[in-house]
PDB file of C-alpha atoms in Angstrom:
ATOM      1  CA  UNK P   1     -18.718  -8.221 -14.774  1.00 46.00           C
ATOM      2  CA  UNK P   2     -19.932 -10.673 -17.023  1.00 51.00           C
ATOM      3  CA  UNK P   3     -21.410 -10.053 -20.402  1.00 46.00           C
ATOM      4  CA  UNK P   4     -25.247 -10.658 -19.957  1.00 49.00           C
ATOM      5  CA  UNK P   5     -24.490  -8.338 -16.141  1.00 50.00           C
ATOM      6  CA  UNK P   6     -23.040  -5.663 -18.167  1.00 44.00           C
ATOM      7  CA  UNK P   7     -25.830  -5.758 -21.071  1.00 48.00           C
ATOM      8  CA  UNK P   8     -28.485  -5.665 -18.528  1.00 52.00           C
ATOM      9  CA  UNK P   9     -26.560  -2.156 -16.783  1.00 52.00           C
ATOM     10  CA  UNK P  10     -25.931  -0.391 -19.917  1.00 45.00           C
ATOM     11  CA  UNK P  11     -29.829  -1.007 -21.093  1.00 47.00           C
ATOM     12  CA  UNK P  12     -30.926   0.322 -17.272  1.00 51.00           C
ATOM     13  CA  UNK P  13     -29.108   3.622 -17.746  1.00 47.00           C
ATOM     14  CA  UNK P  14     -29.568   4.373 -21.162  1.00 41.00           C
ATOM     15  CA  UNK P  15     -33.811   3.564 -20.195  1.00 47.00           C
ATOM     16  CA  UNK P  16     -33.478   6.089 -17.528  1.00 43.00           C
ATOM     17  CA  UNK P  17     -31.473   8.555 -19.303  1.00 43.00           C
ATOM     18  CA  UNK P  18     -34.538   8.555 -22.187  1.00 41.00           C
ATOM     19  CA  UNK P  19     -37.328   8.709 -19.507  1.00 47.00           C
ATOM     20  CA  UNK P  20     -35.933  11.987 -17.827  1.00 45.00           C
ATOM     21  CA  UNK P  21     -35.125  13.463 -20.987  1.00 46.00           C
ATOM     22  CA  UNK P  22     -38.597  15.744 -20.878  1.00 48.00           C
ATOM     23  CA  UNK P  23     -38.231  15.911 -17.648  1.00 51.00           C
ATOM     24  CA  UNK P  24     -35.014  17.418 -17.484  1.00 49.00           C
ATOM     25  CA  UNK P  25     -35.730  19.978 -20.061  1.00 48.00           C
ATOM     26  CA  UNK P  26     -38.420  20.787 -18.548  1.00 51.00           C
ATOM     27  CA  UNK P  27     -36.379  21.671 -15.774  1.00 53.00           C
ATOM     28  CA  UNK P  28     -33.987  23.767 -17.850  1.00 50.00           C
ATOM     29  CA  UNK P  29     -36.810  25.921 -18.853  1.00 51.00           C
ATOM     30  CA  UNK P  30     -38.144  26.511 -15.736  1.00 52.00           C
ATOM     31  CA  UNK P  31     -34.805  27.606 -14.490  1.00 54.00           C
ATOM     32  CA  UNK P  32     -34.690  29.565 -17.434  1.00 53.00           C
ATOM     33  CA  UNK P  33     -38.068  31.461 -17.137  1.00 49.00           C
ATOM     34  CA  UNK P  34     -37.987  32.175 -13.327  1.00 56.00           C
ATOM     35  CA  UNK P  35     -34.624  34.418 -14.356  1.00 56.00           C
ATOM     36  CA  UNK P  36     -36.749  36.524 -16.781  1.00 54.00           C
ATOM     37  CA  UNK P  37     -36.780  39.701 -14.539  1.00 56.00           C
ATOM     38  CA  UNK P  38     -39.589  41.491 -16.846  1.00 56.00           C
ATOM     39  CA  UNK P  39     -43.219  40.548 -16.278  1.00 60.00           C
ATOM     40  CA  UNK P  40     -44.246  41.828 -19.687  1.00 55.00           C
ATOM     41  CA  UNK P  41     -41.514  39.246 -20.898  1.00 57.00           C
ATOM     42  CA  UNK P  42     -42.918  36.677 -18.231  1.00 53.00           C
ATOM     43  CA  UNK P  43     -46.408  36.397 -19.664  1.00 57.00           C
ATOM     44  CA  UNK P  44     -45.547  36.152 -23.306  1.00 59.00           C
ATOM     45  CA  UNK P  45     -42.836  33.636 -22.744  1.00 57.00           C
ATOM     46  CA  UNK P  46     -44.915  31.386 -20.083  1.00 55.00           C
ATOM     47  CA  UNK P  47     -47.144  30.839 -23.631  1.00 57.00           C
ATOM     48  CA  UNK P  48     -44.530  30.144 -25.741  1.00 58.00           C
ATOM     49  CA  UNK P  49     -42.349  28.008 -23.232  1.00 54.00           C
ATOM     50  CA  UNK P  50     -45.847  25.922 -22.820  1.00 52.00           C
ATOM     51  CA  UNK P  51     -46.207  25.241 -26.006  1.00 54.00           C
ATOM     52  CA  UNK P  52     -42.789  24.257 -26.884  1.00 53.00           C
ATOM     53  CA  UNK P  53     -43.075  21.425 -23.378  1.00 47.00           C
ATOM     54  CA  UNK P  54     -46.128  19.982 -24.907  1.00 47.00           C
ATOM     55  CA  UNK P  55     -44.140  19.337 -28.014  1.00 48.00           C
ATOM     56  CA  UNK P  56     -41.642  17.422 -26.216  1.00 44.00           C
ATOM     57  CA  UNK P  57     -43.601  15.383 -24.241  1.00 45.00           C
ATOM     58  CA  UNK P  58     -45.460  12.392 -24.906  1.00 53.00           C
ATOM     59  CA  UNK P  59     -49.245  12.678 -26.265  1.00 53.00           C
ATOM     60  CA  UNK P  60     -50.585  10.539 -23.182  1.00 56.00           C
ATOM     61  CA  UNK P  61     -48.438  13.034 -20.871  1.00 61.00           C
ATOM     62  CA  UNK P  62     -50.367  15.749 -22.585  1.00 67.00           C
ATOM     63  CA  UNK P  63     -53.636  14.471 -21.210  1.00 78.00           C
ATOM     64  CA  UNK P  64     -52.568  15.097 -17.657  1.00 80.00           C
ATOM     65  CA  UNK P  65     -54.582  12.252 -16.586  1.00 88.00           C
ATOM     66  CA  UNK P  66     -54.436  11.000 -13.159  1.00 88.00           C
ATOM     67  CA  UNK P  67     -54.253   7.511 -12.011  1.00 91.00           C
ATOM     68  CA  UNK P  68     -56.314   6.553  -8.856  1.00 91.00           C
ATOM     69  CA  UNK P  69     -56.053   3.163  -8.933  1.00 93.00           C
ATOM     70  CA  UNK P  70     -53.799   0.435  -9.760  1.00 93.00           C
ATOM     71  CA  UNK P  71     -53.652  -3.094  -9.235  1.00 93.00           C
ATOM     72  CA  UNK P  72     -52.846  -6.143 -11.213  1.00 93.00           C
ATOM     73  CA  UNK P  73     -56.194  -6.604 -11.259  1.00 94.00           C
ATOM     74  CA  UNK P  74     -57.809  -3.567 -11.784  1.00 96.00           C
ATOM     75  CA  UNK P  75     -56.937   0.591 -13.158  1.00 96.00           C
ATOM     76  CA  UNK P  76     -59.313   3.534 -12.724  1.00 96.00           C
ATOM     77  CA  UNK P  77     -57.900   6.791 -13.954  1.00 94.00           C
ATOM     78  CA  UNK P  78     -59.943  10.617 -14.038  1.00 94.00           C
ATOM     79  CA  UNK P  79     -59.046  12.660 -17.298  1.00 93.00           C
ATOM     80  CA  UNK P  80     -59.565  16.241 -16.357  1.00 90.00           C
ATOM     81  CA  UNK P  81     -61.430  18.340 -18.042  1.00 89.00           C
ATOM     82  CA  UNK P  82     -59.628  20.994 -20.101  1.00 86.00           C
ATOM     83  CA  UNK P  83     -60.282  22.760 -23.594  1.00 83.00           C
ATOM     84  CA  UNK P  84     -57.354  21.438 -25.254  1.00 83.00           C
ATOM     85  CA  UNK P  85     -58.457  18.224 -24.562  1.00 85.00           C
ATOM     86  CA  UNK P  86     -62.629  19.039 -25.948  1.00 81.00           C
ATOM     87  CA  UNK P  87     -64.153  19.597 -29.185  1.00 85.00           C
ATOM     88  CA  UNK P  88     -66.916  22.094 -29.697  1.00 77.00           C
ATOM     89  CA  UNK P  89     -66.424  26.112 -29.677  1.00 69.00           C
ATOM     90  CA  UNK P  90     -69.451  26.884 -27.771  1.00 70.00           C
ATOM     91  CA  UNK P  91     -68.895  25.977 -23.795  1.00 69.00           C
ATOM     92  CA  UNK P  92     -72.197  24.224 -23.954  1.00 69.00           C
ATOM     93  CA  UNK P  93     -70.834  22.264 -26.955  1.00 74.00           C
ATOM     94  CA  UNK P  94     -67.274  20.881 -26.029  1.00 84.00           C
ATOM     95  CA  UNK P  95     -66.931  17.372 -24.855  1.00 90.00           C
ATOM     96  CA  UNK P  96     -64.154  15.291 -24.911  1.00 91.00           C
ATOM     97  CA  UNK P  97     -62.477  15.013 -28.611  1.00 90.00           C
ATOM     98  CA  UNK P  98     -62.962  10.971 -29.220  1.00 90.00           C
ATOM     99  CA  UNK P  99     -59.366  10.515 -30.024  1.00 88.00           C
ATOM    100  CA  UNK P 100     -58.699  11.835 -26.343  1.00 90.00           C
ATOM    101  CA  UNK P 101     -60.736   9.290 -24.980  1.00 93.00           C
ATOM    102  CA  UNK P 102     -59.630   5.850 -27.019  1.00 92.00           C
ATOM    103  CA  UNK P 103     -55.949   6.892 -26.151  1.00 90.00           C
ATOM    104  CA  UNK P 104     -56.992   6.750 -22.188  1.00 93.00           C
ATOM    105  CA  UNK P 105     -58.205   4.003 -22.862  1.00 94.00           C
ATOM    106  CA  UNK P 106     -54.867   2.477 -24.323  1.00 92.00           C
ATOM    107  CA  UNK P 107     -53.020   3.752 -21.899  1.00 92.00           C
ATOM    108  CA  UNK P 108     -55.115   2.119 -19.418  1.00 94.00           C
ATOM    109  CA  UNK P 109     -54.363  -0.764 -20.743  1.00 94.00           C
ATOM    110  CA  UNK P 110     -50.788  -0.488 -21.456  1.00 92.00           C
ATOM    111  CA  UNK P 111     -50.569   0.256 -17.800  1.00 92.00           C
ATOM    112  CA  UNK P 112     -52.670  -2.862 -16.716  1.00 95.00           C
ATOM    113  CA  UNK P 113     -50.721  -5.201 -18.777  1.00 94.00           C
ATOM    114  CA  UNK P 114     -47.511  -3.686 -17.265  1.00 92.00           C
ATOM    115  CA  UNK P 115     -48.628  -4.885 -13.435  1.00 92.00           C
ATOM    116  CA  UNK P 116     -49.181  -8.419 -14.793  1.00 93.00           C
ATOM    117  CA  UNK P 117     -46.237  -9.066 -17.655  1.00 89.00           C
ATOM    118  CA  UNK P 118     -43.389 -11.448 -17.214  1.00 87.00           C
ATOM    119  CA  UNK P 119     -40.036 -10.380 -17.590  1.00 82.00           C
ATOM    120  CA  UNK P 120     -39.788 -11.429 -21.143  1.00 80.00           C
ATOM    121  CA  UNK P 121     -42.297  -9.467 -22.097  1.00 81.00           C
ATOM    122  CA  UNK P 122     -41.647  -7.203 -25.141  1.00 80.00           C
ATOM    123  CA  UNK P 123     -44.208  -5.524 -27.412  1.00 83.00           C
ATOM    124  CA  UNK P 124     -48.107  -4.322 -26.566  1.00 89.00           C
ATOM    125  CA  UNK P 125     -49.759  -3.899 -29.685  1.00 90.00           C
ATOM    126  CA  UNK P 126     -53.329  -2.422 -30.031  1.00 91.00           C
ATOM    127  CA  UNK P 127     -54.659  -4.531 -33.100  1.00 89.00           C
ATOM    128  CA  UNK P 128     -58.233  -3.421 -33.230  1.00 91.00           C
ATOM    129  CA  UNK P 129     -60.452  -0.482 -31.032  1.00 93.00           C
ATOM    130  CA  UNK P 130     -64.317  -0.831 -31.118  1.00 94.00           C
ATOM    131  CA  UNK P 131     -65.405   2.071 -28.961  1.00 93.00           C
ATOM    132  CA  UNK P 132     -69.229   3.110 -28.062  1.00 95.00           C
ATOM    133  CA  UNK P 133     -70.212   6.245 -26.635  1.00 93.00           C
ATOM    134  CA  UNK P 134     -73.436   6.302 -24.930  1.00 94.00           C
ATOM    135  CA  UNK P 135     -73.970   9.544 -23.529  1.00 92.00           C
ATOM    136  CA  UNK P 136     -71.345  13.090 -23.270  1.00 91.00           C
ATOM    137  CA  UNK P 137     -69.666  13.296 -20.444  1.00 92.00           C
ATOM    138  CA  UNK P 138     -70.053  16.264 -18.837  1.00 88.00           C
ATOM    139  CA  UNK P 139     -67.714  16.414 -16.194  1.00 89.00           C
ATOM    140  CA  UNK P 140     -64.273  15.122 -15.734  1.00 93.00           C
ATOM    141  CA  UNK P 141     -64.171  11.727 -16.965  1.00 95.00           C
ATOM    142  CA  UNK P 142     -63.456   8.708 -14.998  1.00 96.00           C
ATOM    143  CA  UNK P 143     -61.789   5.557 -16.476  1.00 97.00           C
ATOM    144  CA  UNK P 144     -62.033   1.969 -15.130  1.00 97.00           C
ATOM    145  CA  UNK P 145     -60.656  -1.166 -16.726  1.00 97.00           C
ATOM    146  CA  UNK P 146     -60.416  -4.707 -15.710  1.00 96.00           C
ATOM    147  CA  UNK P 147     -58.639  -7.821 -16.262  1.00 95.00           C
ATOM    148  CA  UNK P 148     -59.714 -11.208 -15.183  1.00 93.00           C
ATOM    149  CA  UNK P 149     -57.702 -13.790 -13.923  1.00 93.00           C
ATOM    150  CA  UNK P 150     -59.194 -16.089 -17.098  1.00 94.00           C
ATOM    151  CA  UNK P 151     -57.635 -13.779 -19.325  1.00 94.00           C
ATOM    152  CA  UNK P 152     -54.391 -12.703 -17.478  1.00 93.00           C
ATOM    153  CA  UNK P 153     -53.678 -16.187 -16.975  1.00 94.00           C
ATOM    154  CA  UNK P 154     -54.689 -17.411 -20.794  1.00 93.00           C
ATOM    155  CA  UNK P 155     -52.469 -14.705 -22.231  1.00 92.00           C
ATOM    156  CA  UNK P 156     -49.462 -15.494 -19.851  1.00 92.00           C
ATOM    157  CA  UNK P 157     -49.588 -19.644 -20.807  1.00 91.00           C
ATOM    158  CA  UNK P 158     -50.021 -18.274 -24.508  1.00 89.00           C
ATOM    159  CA  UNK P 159     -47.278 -15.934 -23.850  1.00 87.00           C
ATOM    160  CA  UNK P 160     -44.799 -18.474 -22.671  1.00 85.00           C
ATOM    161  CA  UNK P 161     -45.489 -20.732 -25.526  1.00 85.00           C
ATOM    162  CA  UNK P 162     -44.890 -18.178 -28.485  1.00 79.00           C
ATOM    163  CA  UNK P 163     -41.944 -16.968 -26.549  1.00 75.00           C
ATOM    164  CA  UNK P 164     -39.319 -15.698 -28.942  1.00 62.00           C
ATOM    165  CA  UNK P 165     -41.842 -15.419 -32.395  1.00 59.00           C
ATOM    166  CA  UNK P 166     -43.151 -12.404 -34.006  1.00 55.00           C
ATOM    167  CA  UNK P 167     -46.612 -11.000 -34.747  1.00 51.00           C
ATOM    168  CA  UNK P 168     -45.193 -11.902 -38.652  1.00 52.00           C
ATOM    169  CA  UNK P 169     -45.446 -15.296 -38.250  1.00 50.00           C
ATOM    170  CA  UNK P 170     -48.733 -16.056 -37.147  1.00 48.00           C
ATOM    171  CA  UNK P 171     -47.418 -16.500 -33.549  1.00 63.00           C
ATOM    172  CA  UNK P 172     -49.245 -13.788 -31.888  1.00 75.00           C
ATOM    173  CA  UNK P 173     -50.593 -14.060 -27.855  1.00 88.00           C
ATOM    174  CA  UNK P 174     -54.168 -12.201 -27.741  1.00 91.00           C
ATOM    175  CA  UNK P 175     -55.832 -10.378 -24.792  1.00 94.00           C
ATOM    176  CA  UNK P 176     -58.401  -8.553 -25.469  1.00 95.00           C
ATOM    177  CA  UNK P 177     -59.279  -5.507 -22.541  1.00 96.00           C
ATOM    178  CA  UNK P 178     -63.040  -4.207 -21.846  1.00 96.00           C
ATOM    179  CA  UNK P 179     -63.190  -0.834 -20.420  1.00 97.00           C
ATOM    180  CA  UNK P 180     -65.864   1.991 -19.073  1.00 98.00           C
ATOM    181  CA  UNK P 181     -66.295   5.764 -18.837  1.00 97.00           C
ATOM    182  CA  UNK P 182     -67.640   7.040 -16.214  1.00 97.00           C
ATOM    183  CA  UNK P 183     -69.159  10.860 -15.490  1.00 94.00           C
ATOM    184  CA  UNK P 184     -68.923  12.174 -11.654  1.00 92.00           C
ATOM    185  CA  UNK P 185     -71.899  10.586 -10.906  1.00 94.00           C
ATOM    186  CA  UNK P 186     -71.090   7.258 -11.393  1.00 95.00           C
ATOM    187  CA  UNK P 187     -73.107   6.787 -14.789  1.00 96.00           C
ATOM    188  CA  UNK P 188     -71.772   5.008 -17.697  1.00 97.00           C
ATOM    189  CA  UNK P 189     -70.982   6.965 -20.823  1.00 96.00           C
ATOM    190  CA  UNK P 190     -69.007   4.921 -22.359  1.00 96.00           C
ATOM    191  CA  UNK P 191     -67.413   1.502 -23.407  1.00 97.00           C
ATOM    192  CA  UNK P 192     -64.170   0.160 -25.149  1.00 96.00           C
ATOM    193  CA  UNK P 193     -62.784  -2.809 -26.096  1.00 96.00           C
ATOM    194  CA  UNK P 194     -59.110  -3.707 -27.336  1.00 95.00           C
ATOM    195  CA  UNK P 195     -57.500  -6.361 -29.090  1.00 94.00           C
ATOM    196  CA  UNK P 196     -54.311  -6.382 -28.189  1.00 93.00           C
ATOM    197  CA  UNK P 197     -51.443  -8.667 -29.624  1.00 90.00           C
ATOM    198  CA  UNK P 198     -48.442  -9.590 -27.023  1.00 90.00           C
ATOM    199  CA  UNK P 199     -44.963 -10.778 -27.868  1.00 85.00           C
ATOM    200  CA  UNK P 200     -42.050 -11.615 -25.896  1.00 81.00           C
ATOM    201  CA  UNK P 201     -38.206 -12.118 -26.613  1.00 75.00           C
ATOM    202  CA  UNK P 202     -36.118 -15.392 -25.392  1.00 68.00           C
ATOM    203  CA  UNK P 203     -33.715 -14.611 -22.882  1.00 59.00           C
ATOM    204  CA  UNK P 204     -30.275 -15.493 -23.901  1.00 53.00           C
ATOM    205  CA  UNK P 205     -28.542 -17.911 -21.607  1.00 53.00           C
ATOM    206  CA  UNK P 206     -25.081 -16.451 -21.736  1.00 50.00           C
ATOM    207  CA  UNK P 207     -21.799 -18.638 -20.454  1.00 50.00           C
TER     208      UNK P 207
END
């Protein structure tokens, strides 16, 4: 095996070994609580078990959103509607905390830009947020996003020219994202726009 070959392998495995790290102790605890005989025991260790999963996994994992749509072209993705997730005591008074809803909306993105990015592709950073909300959303929320082929294709040219530079020195590929929130009758609530700055590493041509 040559070098770059077995570079390439170890960086696979030890990806995939990080990604189903939650997962798999997730799985240990389930294991664990379905041998709890007691149902006294059950109940008061479902709550504690839950909370102890939601520190391991990943804040966007925590919103439980759902993606309905994904192209290179296009993401739509429904953010259920759950208290954790609101702000407000009264019922009449929670809507989604605004922190909840910009991260979506990064996520969205970070998934978009995944469909379209080259293979050399290396850091997604989110350099500025302007966010407008226009009306509470009173239902589960619905998240579209969209990127043009102006824009996919001006950040992949400017991409493959700053190959290999850093967002330190002035080198930095820009795409900026416009996205929309949606209520379940199809009415706009809200808007978001990111700036994001892209960077991508050389590939080394090893002998």
């Amino acid at each position: 095996m040559r070098l770059r070959d077995f570079q390439q392998d170890f960086k696979n495995k030890f990806r995939i070994k990080v990604r189903k790290a939650p997962h798999l102790l997730e799985q240990l605890v389930t294991d664990f609580y379905e041998q709890v005989d007691s149902p006294f025991l059950k109940e008061n260790l479902r709550e504690a078990l839950s909370r102890a999963l939601e520190k391991v996994r990943s804040f966007s994992k925590n919103l439980n959103f759902r993606v309905r749509q994904l192209s290179p072209r296009n993401i739509e993705l429904v953010l259920p509607r759950r208290d954790r997730l609101m702000e407000g005591q009264q019922e009449t008074e929670k809507q989604y905390s605004e922190g909840v809803l910009i991260t979506v909306g990064i996520e969205a993105g970070r998934l978009l830009w995944q469909r379209n990015a080259p293979k050399t592709a290396k850091g997604f950073f989110v350099h500025s947020v302007n966010w407008k909300l226009l009306k509470f959303i009173e239902s589960e929320a619905i998240f579209r996003m969209e990127l043009s082929e102006v824009a996919r294709e001006t950040a992949l040219a400017e991409l493959a020219k700053n190959i290999g530079n850093s967002i330190e020195n002035n080198q930095k590929t820009n795409l900026e994202l416009q996205g929309q929130y949606y209520d379940h009758n199809d009415q706009l609530c809200g808007e978001i726009t990111l700036e994001i700055y892209l960077t991508a590493y050389k590939l080394l041509d090893w002998k």
